[in-house]
Amino acid sequence: LYATCWRCGSVRLGDTLVVADVKDTGCGIKEEHLPKIFDPFFTTKPTGVGTGLGLPVSKKIIELHGGGLDLRNDPSGGVRVTLILKGESAEQ
């Protein structure tokens, strides 16, 4: 995820970053769904139970603020979510 932020040009050497790494203990995301989780309107829920916009909108807002969001299955089980945001340094 850090490499993703570096590639988009929003993170520069010396920037202060806030990183939140959260892991759940659920069953994870099916491998065939992982490439689509940030696609607008993609959902595995039944019709009328969700729009599939939560993750795409969240990711876009975070990216507009110069950060990054990554979701992946953790090898030990569950899903690991990493959120990176720019922070202000004490010198600013």
N, CA, C and O atoms as a printed pandas DataFrame, in Angstrom:
     atom_number atom_name residue_name chain_id  residue_number  x_coord  y_coord  z_coord
0              1         N          LEU        A               1    0.833   -1.203    0.000
1              2        CA          LEU        A               1    0.000    0.000    0.000
2              3         C          LEU        A               1    0.862    1.245    0.000
3              4         O          LEU        A               1    0.519    2.231   -0.652
4              5         N          TYR        A               2    1.968    1.220    0.713
5              6        CA          TYR        A               2    2.848    2.383    0.702
6              7         C          TYR        A               2    3.315    2.677   -0.711
7              8         O          TYR        A               2    3.371    3.834   -1.127
8              9         N          ALA        A               3    3.653    1.614   -1.455
9             10        CA          ALA        A               3    4.095    1.797   -2.836
10            11         C          ALA        A               3    2.997    2.426   -3.678
11            12         O          ALA        A               3    3.276    3.251   -4.547
12            13         N          THR        A               4    1.746    2.041   -3.426
13            14        CA          THR        A               4    0.623    2.633   -4.159
14            15         C          THR        A               4    0.567    4.127   -3.907
15            16         O          THR        A               4    0.403    4.905   -4.847
16            17         N          CYS        A               5    0.700    4.541   -2.658
17            18        CA          CYS        A               5    0.669    5.969   -2.333
18            19         C          CYS        A               5    1.840    6.698   -2.974
19            20         O          CYS        A               5    1.684    7.819   -3.459
20            21         N          TRP        A               6    3.011    6.072   -2.981
21            22        CA          TRP        A               6    4.186    6.702   -3.606
22            23         C          TRP        A               6    3.965    6.866   -5.099
23            24         O          TRP        A               6    4.309    7.905   -5.663
24            25         N          ARG        A               7    3.391    5.849   -5.754
25            26        CA          ARG        A               7    3.184    5.911   -7.210
26            27         C          ARG        A               7    2.215    7.010   -7.604
27            28         O          ARG        A               7    2.382    7.639   -8.649
28            29         N          CYS        A               8    1.197    7.250   -6.775
29            30        CA          CYS        A               8    0.216    8.267   -7.159
30            31         C          CYS        A               8    0.762    9.669   -6.938
31            32         O          CYS        A               8    0.135   10.645   -7.348
32            33         N          GLY        A               9    1.919    9.785   -6.296
33            34        CA          GLY        A               9    2.547   11.081   -6.134
34            35         C          GLY        A               9    2.014   11.892   -4.971
35            36         O          GLY        A               9    2.419   13.040   -4.792
36            37         N          SER        A              10    1.121   11.332   -4.176
37            38        CA          SER        A              10    0.530   12.107   -3.088
38            39         C          SER        A              10    1.377   12.068   -1.814
39            40         O          SER        A              10    1.187   12.893   -0.920
40            41         N          VAL        A              11    2.300   11.124   -1.726
41            42        CA          VAL        A              11    3.145   11.007   -0.547
42            43         C          VAL        A              11    4.575   11.313   -0.951
43            44         O          VAL        A              11    5.093   10.764   -1.924
44            45         N          ARG        A              12    5.198   12.190   -0.196
45            46        CA          ARG        A              12    6.576   12.607   -0.474
46            47         C          ARG        A              12    7.475   12.218    0.702
47            48         O          ARG        A              12    7.014   12.079    1.835
48            49         N          LEU        A              13    8.735   12.050    0.414
49            50        CA          LEU        A              13    9.719   11.744    1.438
50            51         C          LEU        A              13    9.659   12.825    2.510
51            52         O          LEU        A              13    9.706   14.015    2.201
52            53         N          GLY        A              14    9.557   12.418    3.744
53            54        CA          GLY        A              14    9.482   13.361    4.853
54            55         C          GLY        A              14    8.069   13.655    5.322
55            56         O          GLY        A              14    7.889   14.265    6.376
56            57         N          ASP        A              15    7.049   13.234    4.557
57            58        CA          ASP        A              15    5.663   13.435    4.976
58            59         C          ASP        A              15    5.382   12.645    6.253
59            60         O          ASP        A              15    5.918   11.556    6.458
60            61         N          THR        A              16    4.548   13.203    7.085
61            62        CA          THR        A              16    4.070   12.501    8.262
62            63         C          THR        A              16    2.846   11.695    7.855
63            64         O          THR        A              16    1.906   12.226    7.264
64            65         N          LEU        A              17    2.869   10.410    8.176
65            66        CA          LEU        A              17    1.757    9.535    7.817
66            67         C          LEU        A              17    1.126    8.935    9.069
67            68         O          LEU        A              17    1.805    8.666   10.060
68            69         N          VAL        A              18   -0.162    8.737    9.003
69            70        CA          VAL        A              18   -0.888    8.015   10.035
70            71         C          VAL        A              18   -1.336    6.709    9.394
71            72         O          VAL        A              18   -2.021    6.716    8.372
72            73         N          VAL        A              19   -0.949    5.596    9.994
73            74        CA          VAL        A              19   -1.282    4.282    9.440
74            75         C          VAL        A              19   -2.123    3.516   10.449
75            76         O          VAL        A              19   -1.725    3.329   11.599
76            77         N          ALA        A              20   -3.289    3.080    9.999
77            78        CA          ALA        A              20   -4.148    2.225   10.824
78            79         C          ALA        A              20   -4.239    0.874   10.136
79            80         O          ALA        A              20   -4.624    0.783    8.970
80            81         N          ASP        A              21   -3.888   -0.153   10.853
81            82        CA          ASP        A              21   -3.919   -1.508   10.318
82            83         C          ASP        A              21   -4.849   -2.322   11.208
83            84         O          ASP        A              21   -4.558   -2.546   12.383
84            85         N          VAL        A              22   -5.975   -2.766   10.637
85            86        CA          VAL        A              22   -7.002   -3.462   11.414
86            87         C          VAL        A              22   -7.227   -4.835   10.806
87            88         O          VAL        A              22   -7.296   -4.982    9.586
88            89         N          LYS        A              23   -7.341   -5.839   11.664
89            90        CA          LYS        A              23   -7.577   -7.199   11.188
90            91         C          LYS        A              23   -8.817   -7.749   11.885
91            92         O          LYS        A              23   -8.994   -7.583   13.092
92            93         N          ASP        A              24   -9.672   -8.407   11.103
93            94        CA          ASP        A              24  -10.814   -9.070   11.730
94            95         C          ASP        A              24  -10.561  -10.572   11.788
95            96         O          ASP        A              24   -9.562  -11.062   11.263
96            97         N          THR        A              25  -11.458  -11.285   12.418
97            98        CA          THR        A              25  -11.282  -12.733   12.581
98            99         C          THR        A              25  -12.328  -13.520   11.811
99           100         O          THR        A              25  -12.576  -14.689   12.105
100          101         N          GLY        A              26  -12.942  -12.876   10.822
101          102        CA          GLY        A              26  -13.965  -13.540   10.025
102          103         C          GLY        A              26  -13.367  -14.542    9.048
103          104         O          GLY        A              26  -12.222  -14.970    9.193
104          105         N          CYS        A              27  -14.161  -14.903    8.057
105          106        CA          CYS        A              27  -13.745  -15.926    7.091
106          107         C          CYS        A              27  -12.971  -15.335    5.906
107          108         O          CYS        A              27  -12.475  -16.085    5.065
108          109         N          GLY        A              28  -12.862  -14.036    5.829
109          110        CA          GLY        A              28  -12.136  -13.417    4.719
110          111         C          GLY        A              28  -13.059  -13.133    3.542
111          112         O          GLY        A              28  -14.269  -13.350    3.609
112          113         N          ILE        A              29  -12.464  -12.647    2.472
113          114        CA          ILE        A              29  -13.190  -12.320    1.240
114          115         C          ILE        A              29  -12.839  -13.374    0.205
115          116         O          ILE        A              29  -11.668  -13.713    0.039
116          117         N          LYS        A              30  -13.831  -13.891   -0.486
117          118        CA          LYS        A              30  -13.545  -14.888   -1.524
118          119         C          LYS        A              30  -12.565  -14.301   -2.528
119          120         O          LYS        A              30  -12.690  -13.149   -2.943
120          121         N          GLU        A              31  -11.597  -15.107   -2.906
121          122        CA          GLU        A              31  -10.539  -14.648   -3.818
122          123         C          GLU        A              31  -11.088  -14.065   -5.112
123          124         O          GLU        A              31  -10.526  -13.107   -5.642
124          125         N          GLU        A              32  -12.184  -14.630   -5.632
125          126        CA          GLU        A              32  -12.745  -14.122   -6.889
126          127         C          GLU        A              32  -13.417  -12.757   -6.704
127          128         O          GLU        A              32  -13.659  -12.051   -7.683
128          129         N          HIS        A              33  -13.719  -12.383   -5.455
129          130        CA          HIS        A              33  -14.344  -11.077   -5.189
130          131         C          HIS        A              33  -13.316   -9.978   -4.939
131          132         O          HIS        A              33  -13.613   -8.803   -5.152
132          133         N          LEU        A              34  -12.110  -10.341   -4.490
133          134        CA          LEU        A              34  -11.101   -9.338   -4.137
134          135         C          LEU        A              34  -10.829   -8.302   -5.238
135          136         O          LEU        A              34  -10.744   -7.114   -4.928
136          137         N          PRO        A              35  -10.689   -8.701   -6.505
137          138        CA          PRO        A              35  -10.401   -7.685   -7.532
138          139         C          PRO        A              35  -11.547   -6.701   -7.763
139          140         O          PRO        A              35  -11.356   -5.662   -8.394
140          141         N          LYS        A              36  -12.740   -7.029   -7.253
141          142        CA          LYS        A              36  -13.921   -6.204   -7.534
142          143         C          LYS        A              36  -14.403   -5.386   -6.346
143          144         O          LYS        A              36  -15.354   -4.617   -6.490
144          145         N          ILE        A              37  -13.788   -5.520   -5.186
145          146        CA          ILE        A              37  -14.367   -4.919   -3.984
146          147         C          ILE        A              37  -14.447   -3.395   -4.024
147          148         O          ILE        A              37  -15.257   -2.804   -3.310
148          149         N          PHE        A              38  -13.624   -2.755   -4.840
149          150        CA          PHE        A              38  -13.680   -1.299   -4.941
150          151         C          PHE        A              38  -14.436   -0.843   -6.189
151          152         O          PHE        A              38  -14.465    0.351   -6.489
152          153         N          ASP        A              39  -15.041   -1.766   -6.909
153          154        CA          ASP        A              39  -15.856   -1.407   -8.075
154          155         C          ASP        A              39  -17.210   -0.875   -7.596
155          156         O          ASP        A              39  -17.871   -1.515   -6.778
156          157         N          PRO        A              40  -17.626    0.292   -8.102
157          158        CA          PRO        A              40  -18.940    0.806   -7.712
158          159         C          PRO        A              40  -20.049   -0.195   -8.036
159          160         O          PRO        A              40  -20.060   -0.800   -9.109
160          161         N          PHE        A              41  -20.955   -0.357   -7.121
161          162        CA          PHE        A              41  -22.148   -1.207   -7.224
162          163         C          PHE        A              41  -21.859   -2.702   -7.137
163          164         O          PHE        A              41  -22.774   -3.512   -7.288
164          165         N          PHE        A              42  -20.593   -3.088   -6.894
165          166        CA          PHE        A              42  -20.322   -4.511   -6.675
166          167         C          PHE        A              42  -20.760   -4.867   -5.263
167          168         O          PHE        A              42  -20.353   -4.213   -4.303
168          169         N          THR        A              43  -21.572   -5.878   -5.133
169          170        CA          THR        A              43  -22.003   -6.364   -3.822
170          171         C          THR        A              43  -22.293   -7.853   -3.908
171          172         O          THR        A              43  -22.649   -8.377   -4.964
172          173         N          THR        A              44  -22.135   -8.510   -2.792
173          174        CA          THR        A              44  -22.501   -9.927   -2.701
174          175         C          THR        A              44  -23.799  -10.078   -1.927
175          176         O          THR        A              44  -24.270  -11.194   -1.705
176          177         N          LYS        A              45  -24.376   -8.959   -1.516
177          178        CA          LYS        A              45  -25.635   -8.978   -0.757
178          179         C          LYS        A              45  -26.824   -9.114   -1.706
179          180         O          LYS        A              45  -26.726   -8.792   -2.890
180          181         N          PRO        A              46  -27.934   -9.590   -1.180
181          182        CA          PRO        A              46  -29.138   -9.697   -2.015
182          183         C          PRO        A              46  -29.640   -8.314   -2.449
183          184         O          PRO        A              46  -29.320   -7.307   -1.818
184          185         N          THR        A              47  -30.414   -8.275   -3.511
185          186        CA          THR        A              47  -31.006   -7.031   -4.002
186          187         C          THR        A              47  -31.784   -6.350   -2.889
187          188         O          THR        A              47  -32.554   -6.986   -2.168
188          189         N          GLY        A              48  -31.571   -5.040   -2.759
189          190        CA          GLY        A              48  -32.268   -4.258   -1.759
190          191         C          GLY        A              48  -31.601   -4.199   -0.402
191          192         O          GLY        A              48  -32.106   -3.536    0.503
192          193         N          VAL        A              49  -30.473   -4.879   -0.240
193          194        CA          VAL        A              49  -29.796   -4.921    1.057
194          195         C          VAL        A              49  -28.545   -4.047    1.082
195          196         O          VAL        A              49  -27.983   -3.815    2.153
196          197         N          GLY        A              50  -28.113   -3.573   -0.037
197          198        CA          GLY        A              50  -26.932   -2.714   -0.098
198          199         C          GLY        A              50  -26.695   -2.260   -1.521
199          200         O          GLY        A              50  -27.141   -2.902   -2.472
200          201         N          THR        A              51  -25.993   -1.152   -1.663
201          202        CA          THR        A              51  -25.766   -0.614   -3.010
202          203         C          THR        A              51  -24.393   -0.953   -3.562
203          204         O          THR        A              51  -24.175   -0.845   -4.769
204          205         N          GLY        A              52  -23.468   -1.358   -2.712
205          206        CA          GLY        A              52  -22.119   -1.627   -3.191
206          207         C          GLY        A              52  -21.320   -0.361   -3.403
207          208         O          GLY        A              52  -20.396   -0.339   -4.217
208          209         N          LEU        A              53  -21.664    0.700   -2.678
209          210        CA          LEU        A              53  -20.939    1.969   -2.840
210          211         C          LEU        A              53  -20.055    2.314   -1.643
211          212         O          LEU        A              53  -19.249    3.241   -1.731
212          213         N          GLY        A              54  -20.182    1.602   -0.539
213          214        CA          GLY        A              54  -19.435    1.933    0.673
214          215         C          GLY        A              54  -17.930    1.947    0.484
215          216         O          GLY        A              54  -17.285    2.953    0.777
216          217         N          LEU        A              55  -17.359    0.857    0.003
217          218        CA          LEU        A              55  -15.908    0.794   -0.176
218          219         C          LEU        A              55  -15.407    1.713   -1.287
219          220         O          LEU        A              55  -14.409    2.403   -1.080
220          221         N          PRO        A              56  -16.056    1.756   -2.468
221          222        CA          PRO        A              56  -15.555    2.666   -3.507
222          223         C          PRO        A              56  -15.583    4.135   -3.074
223          224         O          PRO        A              56  -14.640    4.878   -3.349
224          225         N          VAL        A              57  -16.643    4.553   -2.409
225          226        CA          VAL        A              57  -16.733    5.948   -1.964
226          227         C          VAL        A              57  -15.695    6.226   -0.877
227          228         O          VAL        A              57  -15.035    7.264   -0.902
228          229         N          SER        A              58  -15.550    5.316    0.065
229          230        CA          SER        A              58  -14.557    5.490    1.131
230          231         C          SER        A              58  -13.157    5.604    0.564
231          232         O          SER        A              58  -12.391    6.487    0.949
232          233         N          LYS        A              59  -12.826    4.706   -0.356
233          234        CA          LYS        A              59  -11.486    4.727   -0.951
234          235         C          LYS        A              59  -11.240    6.031   -1.699
235          236         O          LYS        A              59  -10.158    6.607   -1.596
236          237         N          LYS        A              60  -12.226    6.500   -2.446
237          238        CA          LYS        A              60  -12.062    7.735   -3.216
238          239         C          LYS        A              60  -11.861    8.937   -2.299
239          240         O          LYS        A              60  -11.011    9.785   -2.572
240          241         N          ILE        A              61  -12.621    9.021   -1.228
241          242        CA          ILE        A              61  -12.462   10.126   -0.272
242          243         C          ILE        A              61  -11.066   10.109    0.331
243          244         O          ILE        A              61  -10.418   11.151    0.433
244          245         N          ILE        A              62  -10.607    8.938    0.729
245          246        CA          ILE        A              62   -9.269    8.801    1.319
246          247         C          ILE        A              62   -8.206    9.204    0.305
247          248         O          ILE        A              62   -7.261    9.910    0.658
248          249         N          GLU        A              63   -8.340    8.769   -0.950
249          250        CA          GLU        A              63   -7.366    9.122   -1.988
250          251         C          GLU        A              63   -7.383   10.619   -2.275
251          252         O          GLU        A              63   -6.330   11.207   -2.519
252          253         N          LEU        A              64   -8.553   11.245   -2.250
253          254        CA          LEU        A              64   -8.634   12.693   -2.474
254          255         C          LEU        A              64   -7.910   13.482   -1.388
255          256         O          LEU        A              64   -7.519   14.630   -1.599
256          257         N          HIS        A              65   -7.737   12.864   -0.234
257          258        CA          HIS        A              65   -6.994   13.499    0.856
258          259         C          HIS        A              65   -5.538   13.032    0.890
259          260         O          HIS        A              65   -4.835   13.247    1.878
260          261         N          GLY        A              66   -5.092   12.395   -0.190
261          262        CA          GLY        A              66   -3.690   12.003   -0.301
262          263         C          GLY        A              66   -3.333   10.716    0.387
263          264         O          GLY        A              66   -2.152   10.447    0.604
264          265         N          GLY        A              67   -4.314    9.904    0.739
265          266        CA          GLY        A              67   -4.039    8.658    1.441
266          267         C          GLY        A              67   -4.306    7.439    0.585
267          268         O          GLY        A              67   -4.427    7.529   -0.636
268          269         N          GLY        A              68   -4.394    6.315    1.238
269          270        CA          GLY        A              68   -4.637    5.061    0.534
270          271         C          GLY        A              68   -5.402    4.091    1.420
271          272         O          GLY        A              68   -5.342    4.181    2.646
272          273         N          LEU        A              69   -6.110    3.174    0.806
273          274        CA          LEU        A              69   -6.886    2.156    1.501
274          275         C          LEU        A              69   -6.649    0.827    0.821
275          276         O          LEU        A              69   -6.715    0.726   -0.404
276          277         N          ASP        A              70   -6.371   -0.199    1.618
277          278        CA          ASP        A              70   -6.107   -1.521    1.066
278          279         C          ASP        A              70   -6.813   -2.564    1.917
279          280         O          ASP        A              70   -6.775   -2.503    3.146
280          281         N          LEU        A              71   -7.450   -3.510    1.267
281          282        CA          LEU        A              71   -8.066   -4.648    1.941
282          283         C          LEU        A              71   -7.484   -5.908    1.335
283          284         O          LEU        A              71   -7.356   -6.016    0.116
284          285         N          ARG        A              72   -7.134   -6.856    2.178
285          286        CA          ARG        A              72   -6.614   -8.134    1.690
286          287         C          ARG        A              72   -6.888   -9.221    2.717
287          288         O          ARG        A              72   -7.032   -8.949    3.909
288          289         N          ASN        A              73   -6.955  -10.428    2.245
289          290        CA          ASN        A              73   -7.096  -11.566    3.149
290          291         C          ASN        A              73   -5.787  -11.765    3.892
291          292         O          ASN        A              73   -4.707  -11.727    3.303
292          293         N          ASP        A              74   -5.901  -11.976    5.185
293          294        CA          ASP        A              74   -4.716  -12.231    5.997
294          295         C          ASP        A              74   -4.405  -13.726    5.937
295          296         O          ASP        A              74   -5.320  -14.545    6.026
296          297         N          PRO        A              75   -3.146  -14.092    5.791
297          298        CA          PRO        A              75   -2.805  -15.521    5.705
298          299         C          PRO        A              75   -3.288  -16.337    6.903
299          300         O          PRO        A              75   -3.556  -17.531    6.771
300          301         N          SER        A              76   -3.401  -15.701    8.072
301          302        CA          SER        A              76   -3.844  -16.437    9.260
302          303         C          SER        A              76   -5.368  -16.454    9.401
303          304         O          SER        A              76   -5.898  -16.986   10.376
304          305         N          GLY        A              77   -6.074  -15.867    8.421
305          306        CA          GLY        A              77   -7.530  -15.832    8.447
306          307         C          GLY        A              77   -8.046  -14.422    8.628
307          308         O          GLY        A              77   -7.353  -13.569    9.183
308          309         N          GLY        A              78   -9.243  -14.173    8.169
309          310        CA          GLY        A              78   -9.835  -12.851    8.285
310          311         C          GLY        A              78   -9.327  -11.892    7.220
311          312         O          GLY        A              78   -8.641  -12.286    6.276
312          313         N          VAL        A              79   -9.680  -10.622    7.394
313          314        CA          VAL        A              79   -9.310   -9.571    6.445
314          315         C          VAL        A              79   -8.476   -8.530    7.167
315          316         O          VAL        A              79   -8.760   -8.182    8.313
316          317         N          ARG        A              80   -7.455   -8.038    6.502
317          318        CA          ARG        A              80   -6.617   -6.963    7.024
318          319         C          ARG        A              80   -6.900   -5.711    6.211
319          320         O          ARG        A              80   -6.806   -5.722    4.984
320          321         N          VAL        A              81   -7.246   -4.637    6.897
321          322        CA          VAL        A              81   -7.518   -3.345    6.272
322          323         C          VAL        A              81   -6.406   -2.392    6.689
323          324         O          VAL        A              81   -6.134   -2.228    7.879
324          325         N          THR        A              82   -5.766   -1.763    5.707
325          326        CA          THR        A              82   -4.728   -0.777    5.995
326          327         C          THR        A              82   -5.173    0.561    5.429
327          328         O          THR        A              82   -5.506    0.681    4.250
328          329         N          LEU        A              83   -5.169    1.556    6.296
329          330        CA          LEU        A              83   -5.566    2.908    5.932
330          331         C          LEU        A              83   -4.372    3.819    6.180
331          332         O          LEU        A              83   -3.805    3.817    7.273
332          333         N          ILE        A              84   -3.988    4.593    5.176
333          334        CA          ILE        A              84   -2.897    5.543    5.302
334          335         C          ILE        A              84   -3.435    6.936    5.022
335          336         O          ILE        A              84   -4.057    7.185    3.989
336          337         N          LEU        A              85   -3.184    7.836    5.959
337          338        CA          LEU        A              85   -3.564    9.238    5.803
338          339         C          LEU        A              85   -2.368   10.123    6.047
339          340         O          LEU        A              85   -1.477    9.761    6.816
340          341         N          LYS        A              86   -2.328   11.272    5.410
341          342        CA          LYS        A              86   -1.282   12.235    5.691
342          343         C          LYS        A              86   -1.614   12.929    7.007
343          344         O          LYS        A              86   -2.767   13.261    7.282
344          345         N          GLY        A              87   -0.580   13.137    7.809
345          346        CA          GLY        A              87   -0.751   13.859    9.052
346          347         C          GLY        A              87    0.072   15.131    9.021
347          348         O          GLY        A              87    0.938   15.306    8.164
348          349         N          GLU        A              88   -0.204   16.003    9.951
349          350        CA          GLU        A              88    0.575   17.221   10.049
350          351         C          GLU        A              88    1.736   16.967   10.989
351          352         O          GLU        A              88    1.576   16.351   12.043
352          353         N          SER        A              89    2.916   17.453   10.596
353          354        CA          SER        A              89    4.055   17.300   11.489
354          355         C          SER        A              89    4.022   18.444   12.490
355          356         O          SER        A              89    3.335   19.442   12.274
356          357         N          ALA        A              90    4.759   18.302   13.580
357          358        CA          ALA        A              90    4.787   19.322   14.616
358          359         C          ALA        A              90    5.429   20.614   14.107
359          360         O          ALA        A              90    5.237   21.675   14.702
360          361         N          GLU        A              91    6.187   20.535   13.015
361          362        CA          GLU        A              91    6.881   21.701   12.481
362          363         C          GLU        A              91    5.984   22.601   11.651
363          364         O          GLU        A              91    6.377   23.726   11.339
364          365         N          GLN        A              92    4.794   22.147   11.282
365          366        CA          GLN        A              92    3.938   22.932   10.398
366          367         C          GLN        A              92    3.160   23.981   11.136
367          368         O          GLN        A              92    2.392   24.725   10.525
